[in-house]
Amino acid sequence: MKLGLLFLVAVFVSSQANPIANVSHLEFQNYLNEFNIKFETEEEHNLRFSIFQENLKEIELLNKKHAPHTTFGINQFTTLTSEEF
């Protein structure tokens, strides 16, 4: 019982440690709907989801580094790599 409770606490704490980067597939789908983004294949969808997650980590780091003077956020380019942008 105690081990199960400890596990649940650990999962909760780790999920709160980096809330932006822990985006779910549902949140990603909401993003795609908001910007009317569609992908041709499931492979591209999965690739873009990974890129989206990495870009969210970068956004979070930049916001910490430049706060309170600048705010970075999600836009229609968040599924692109830096090379594509």
Backbone as ProteinMPNN parsed JSONL, in Angstrom:
{"seq_chain_A": "MKLGLLFLVAVFVSSQANPIANVSHLEFQNYLNEFNIKFETEEEHNLRFSIFQENLKEIELLNKKHAPHTTFGINQFTTLTSEEF", "coords_chain_A": {"N_chain_A": [[0.826, -1.195, 0.0], [1.857, 1.284, 0.901], [3.956, 1.505, -0.89], [2.613, 1.726, -3.326], [1.304, 4.193, -2.968], [3.521, 5.857, -2.724], [4.551, 5.583, -5.307], [2.481, 6.806, -6.819], [2.657, 9.435, -5.862], [5.238, 10.082, -6.748], [4.863, 9.961, -9.537], [3.004, 12.03, -9.879], [4.499, 14.277, -8.984], [6.63, 14.277, -10.819], [5.204, 14.768, -13.141], [4.409, 17.347, -12.758], [6.73, 18.767, -12.757], [7.682, 19.653, -15.223], [5.567, 21.079, -16.831], [4.888, 22.213, -19.364], [6.351, 20.803, -21.309], [5.305, 18.278, -21.023], [3.208, 17.558, -22.791], [0.12, 16.257, -23.888], [-1.257, 13.866, -26.25], [-3.854, 14.662, -26.802], [-3.796, 17.412, -26.227], [-1.991, 18.169, -28.2], [-3.515, 17.558, -30.45], [-5.529, 19.463, -30.114], [-4.004, 21.767, -30.544], [-3.331, 21.341, -33.267], [-5.887, 21.517, -34.391], [-6.554, 24.172, -33.744], [-4.779, 25.668, -35.32], [-5.378, 24.67, -37.762], [-3.888, 22.512, -38.89], [-2.776, 19.797, -40.772], [-1.599, 16.483, -41.381], [-0.096, 14.316, -43.774], [0.49, 11.597, -43.294], [0.535, 9.037, -40.716], [3.074, 8.66, -39.74], [4.323, 11.134, -40.23], [2.725, 12.694, -38.576], [3.426, 11.65, -36.041], [6.155, 12.305, -36.013], [6.007, 15.111, -36.083], [4.696, 15.554, -33.684], [6.702, 14.833, -31.88], [8.625, 16.789, -32.505], [7.162, 19.038, -31.798], [6.959, 18.646, -29.005], [9.693, 18.886, -28.307], [10.165, 21.525, -29.098], [8.493, 22.825, -27.303], [9.875, 22.412, -24.931], [12.103, 23.997, -25.452], [10.861, 26.513, -25.657], [10.014, 26.801, -23.012], [12.513, 26.926, -21.686], [13.581, 29.272, -22.846], [11.703, 31.155, -21.951], [12.197, 31.078, -19.195], [14.813, 32.028, -19.169], [14.64, 34.63, -20.266], [12.675, 35.977, -18.89], [11.387, 38.741, -17.046], [11.1, 40.053, -19.414], [10.632, 39.167, -22.024], [8.33, 37.044, -23.711], [7.887, 33.825, -24.837], [6.005, 31.665, -26.981], [3.501, 29.287, -28.128], [2.885, 28.826, -31.577], [1.815, 28.828, -35.039], [4.069, 27.692, -36.113], [5.226, 25.853, -34.449], [5.497, 23.141, -34.864], [7.601, 22.838, -36.53], [11.037, 22.208, -37.375], [14.111, 23.896, -36.442], [15.647, 24.153, -38.711], [13.755, 23.975, -40.758], [12.253, 26.217, -40.285]], "CA_chain_A": [[0.0, 0.0, 0.0], [2.728, 2.454, 0.969], [4.718, 1.557, -2.132], [1.703, 2.244, -4.349], [1.11, 5.61, -2.702], [4.782, 6.502, -3.066], [4.608, 5.609, -6.766], [1.551, 7.825, -7.297], [3.231, 10.74, -5.534], [6.371, 10.29, -7.657], [4.319, 10.243, -10.866], [2.411, 13.362, -9.834], [5.569, 15.269, -8.881], [7.355, 14.34, -12.088], [4.343, 15.363, -14.163], [4.311, 18.77, -12.484], [8.052, 19.37, -12.846], [7.867, 20.256, -16.535], [4.212, 20.974, -17.359], [4.772, 22.559, -20.778], [6.915, 19.745, -22.143], [4.518, 17.059, -20.854], [1.976, 17.747, -23.552], [-0.528, 15.002, -24.262], [-1.724, 13.791, -27.634], [-5.08, 15.455, -26.893], [-3.391, 18.811, -26.313], [-1.407, 18.335, -29.524], [-4.639, 17.586, -31.391], [-6.155, 20.779, -29.964], [-3.112, 22.689, -31.247], [-3.518, 21.124, -34.706], [-7.201, 22.054, -34.745], [-6.52, 25.63, -33.627], [-4.047, 26.233, -36.45], [-5.83, 23.958, -38.96], [-2.733, 21.79, -39.411], [-3.053, 18.391, -41.074], [-0.444, 15.756, -41.89], [-0.445, 13.301, -44.772], [0.644, 10.227, -42.795], [0.696, 8.858, -39.274], [4.499, 8.836, -39.451], [4.579, 12.57, -40.139], [2.036, 13.148, -37.364], [4.257, 11.276, -34.896], [7.369, 13.116, -36.082], [5.65, 16.493, -35.71], [4.408, 15.539, -32.248], [8.009, 14.84, -31.208], [9.204, 18.118, -32.71], [6.341, 19.929, -30.974], [7.387, 18.474, -27.62], [11.034, 19.471, -28.173], [10.026, 22.975, -29.186], [7.909, 23.295, -26.044], [10.977, 22.459, -23.966], [12.895, 25.184, -25.799], [10.047, 27.667, -25.27], [10.075, 26.903, -21.557], [13.857, 27.399, -21.334], [13.701, 30.673, -23.249], [10.886, 31.962, -21.047], [12.917, 31.182, -17.922], [16.022, 32.818, -19.385], [14.368, 36.015, -20.644], [11.585, 36.556, -18.089], [10.017, 39.014, -17.491], [11.172, 40.994, -20.535], [10.155, 38.56, -23.266], [7.549, 35.824, -23.529], [7.817, 32.963, -26.011], [4.809, 30.844, -26.905], [3.125, 28.374, -29.199], [2.263, 29.436, -32.744], [1.626, 27.896, -36.15], [5.36, 27.134, -36.513], [5.767, 25.046, -33.353], [5.771, 21.768, -35.315], [8.724, 22.879, -37.464], [12.393, 22.222, -36.826], [14.771, 25.18, -36.68], [16.087, 24.149, -40.106], [12.591, 24.228, -41.6], [11.752, 27.558, -40.033]], "C_chain_A": [[0.867, 1.254, 0.0], [3.528, 2.621, -0.314], [3.865, 2.122, -3.269], [1.472, 3.734, -4.196], [2.363, 6.393, -3.068], [4.925, 6.625, -4.583], [3.702, 6.708, -7.325], [2.07, 9.23, -7.026], [4.379, 11.06, -6.484], [5.888, 10.635, -9.063], [3.738, 11.647, -10.906], [3.487, 14.436, -9.818], [6.31, 15.389, -10.203], [6.503, 14.965, -13.186], [4.211, 16.867, -13.965], [5.633, 19.494, -12.677], [8.251, 20.113, -14.156], [6.528, 20.252, -17.27], [4.086, 21.294, -18.841], [5.228, 21.411, -21.651], [6.119, 18.445, -22.053], [3.166, 17.183, -21.543], [1.416, 16.387, -23.968], [-0.902, 15.027, -25.741], [-2.999, 14.61, -27.821], [-4.749, 16.942, -27.016], [-2.767, 19.12, -27.676], [-2.511, 18.402, -30.574], [-5.371, 18.919, -31.314], [-5.337, 21.853, -30.671], [-3.316, 22.572, -32.761], [-4.847, 21.697, -35.184], [-7.191, 23.581, -34.744], [-5.858, 26.271, -34.844], [-4.376, 25.54, -37.778], [-4.667, 23.258, -39.669], [-3.115, 20.327, -39.602], [-1.795, 17.764, -41.656], [-0.921, 14.631, -42.798], [-0.452, 11.883, -44.202], [0.735, 10.212, -41.273], [2.15, 9.064, -38.869], [4.846, 10.314, -39.315], [3.925, 13.151, -38.892], [2.895, 12.862, -36.136], [5.552, 12.077, -34.857], [7.086, 14.535, -35.613], [5.29, 16.596, -34.233], [5.712, 15.587, -31.459], [8.678, 16.205, -31.326], [8.476, 19.141, -31.852], [6.775, 19.855, -29.515], [8.762, 19.095, -27.384], [10.97, 20.992, -28.218], [9.396, 23.554, -27.925], [8.963, 23.37, -24.949], [11.822, 23.707, -24.197], [12.156, 26.465, -25.412], [10.127, 27.882, -23.767], [11.435, 27.433, -21.1], [14.031, 28.877, -21.677], [12.884, 31.589, -22.345], [11.554, 32.126, -19.69], [14.106, 32.124, -18.054], [15.712, 34.303, -19.568], [13.237, 36.676, -19.857], [12.123, 37.732, -17.287], [9.966, 39.871, -18.751], [10.576, 40.462, -21.836], [9.362, 37.307, -22.937], [7.484, 35.078, -24.859], [6.595, 32.069, -25.871], [4.611, 29.982, -28.132], [2.5, 29.178, -30.335], [2.176, 28.401, -33.863], [2.918, 27.233, -36.603], [5.945, 26.157, -35.494], [6.02, 23.593, -33.742], [6.925, 21.712, -36.315], [10.052, 22.792, -36.724], [12.998, 23.595, -37.094], [15.259, 25.274, -38.127], [14.932, 24.474, -41.059], [12.096, 25.662, -41.464], [12.655, 28.546, -40.725]], "O_chain_A": [[0.649, 2.172, -0.791], [3.752, 3.742, -0.772], [4.352, 2.909, -4.081], [1.447, 4.464, -5.188], [2.275, 7.471, -3.655], [5.369, 7.658, -5.085], [4.115, 7.458, -8.209], [1.935, 10.117, -7.87], [4.483, 12.185, -6.974], [6.455, 11.516, -9.709], [3.959, 12.38, -11.871], [3.396, 15.409, -10.566], [6.588, 16.5, -10.656], [7.037, 15.627, -14.076], [3.928, 17.589, -14.922], [5.653, 20.723, -12.755], [8.946, 21.129, -14.176], [6.36, 19.504, -18.233], [3.248, 20.699, -19.519], [4.565, 21.076, -22.633], [6.249, 17.59, -22.929], [2.12, 16.941, -20.942], [2.162, 15.486, -24.352], [-0.866, 16.071, -26.391], [-3.206, 15.192, -28.886], [-5.355, 17.65, -27.82], [-2.983, 20.193, -28.238], [-2.444, 19.221, -31.491], [-5.791, 19.452, -32.341], [-5.893, 22.741, -31.318], [-3.457, 23.58, -33.453], [-4.921, 22.294, -36.258], [-7.756, 24.209, -35.64], [-6.322, 27.298, -35.339], [-3.728, 25.794, -38.793], [-4.486, 23.392, -40.879], [-3.698, 19.7, -38.717], [-1.019, 18.43, -42.342], [-2.003, 14.074, -42.612], [-1.292, 11.064, -44.574], [0.978, 11.236, -40.636], [2.431, 9.58, -37.787], [5.572, 10.706, -38.402], [4.508, 14.006, -38.226], [3.071, 13.734, -35.285], [5.998, 12.483, -33.784], [7.851, 15.095, -34.827], [5.552, 17.619, -33.601], [5.808, 16.313, -30.47], [9.233, 16.715, -30.352], [9.104, 20.01, -31.248], [6.94, 20.885, -28.861], [8.975, 19.758, -26.369], [11.656, 21.666, -27.449], [9.736, 24.666, -27.522], [8.947, 24.289, -24.13], [12.208, 24.389, -23.248], [12.768, 27.4, -24.896], [10.288, 29.01, -23.302], [11.5, 28.296, -20.224], [14.572, 29.641, -20.878], [13.331, 32.686, -22.009], [11.487, 33.202, -19.095], [14.375, 32.923, -17.158], [16.453, 35.149, -19.068], [12.883, 37.822, -20.135], [13.283, 37.682, -16.879], [8.899, 40.363, -19.119], [10.072, 41.233, -22.653], [9.688, 36.591, -21.99], [7.075, 35.637, -25.876], [6.191, 31.747, -24.754], [5.438, 29.953, -29.043], [1.7, 30.085, -30.106], [2.441, 27.22, -33.638], [2.875, 26.297, -37.402], [7.067, 25.683, -35.677], [6.702, 22.879, -33.007], [7.199, 20.657, -36.886], [10.173, 23.249, -35.587], [12.459, 24.369, -37.885], [15.281, 26.362, -38.702], [15.125, 25.172, -42.054], [11.582, 26.245, -42.419], [12.423, 29.752, -40.649]]}, "name": "protein", "num_of_chains": 1, "seq": "MKLGLLFLVAVFVSSQANPIANVSHLEFQNYLNEFNIKFETEEEHNLRFSIFQENLKEIELLNKKHAPHTTFGINQFTTLTSEEF"}
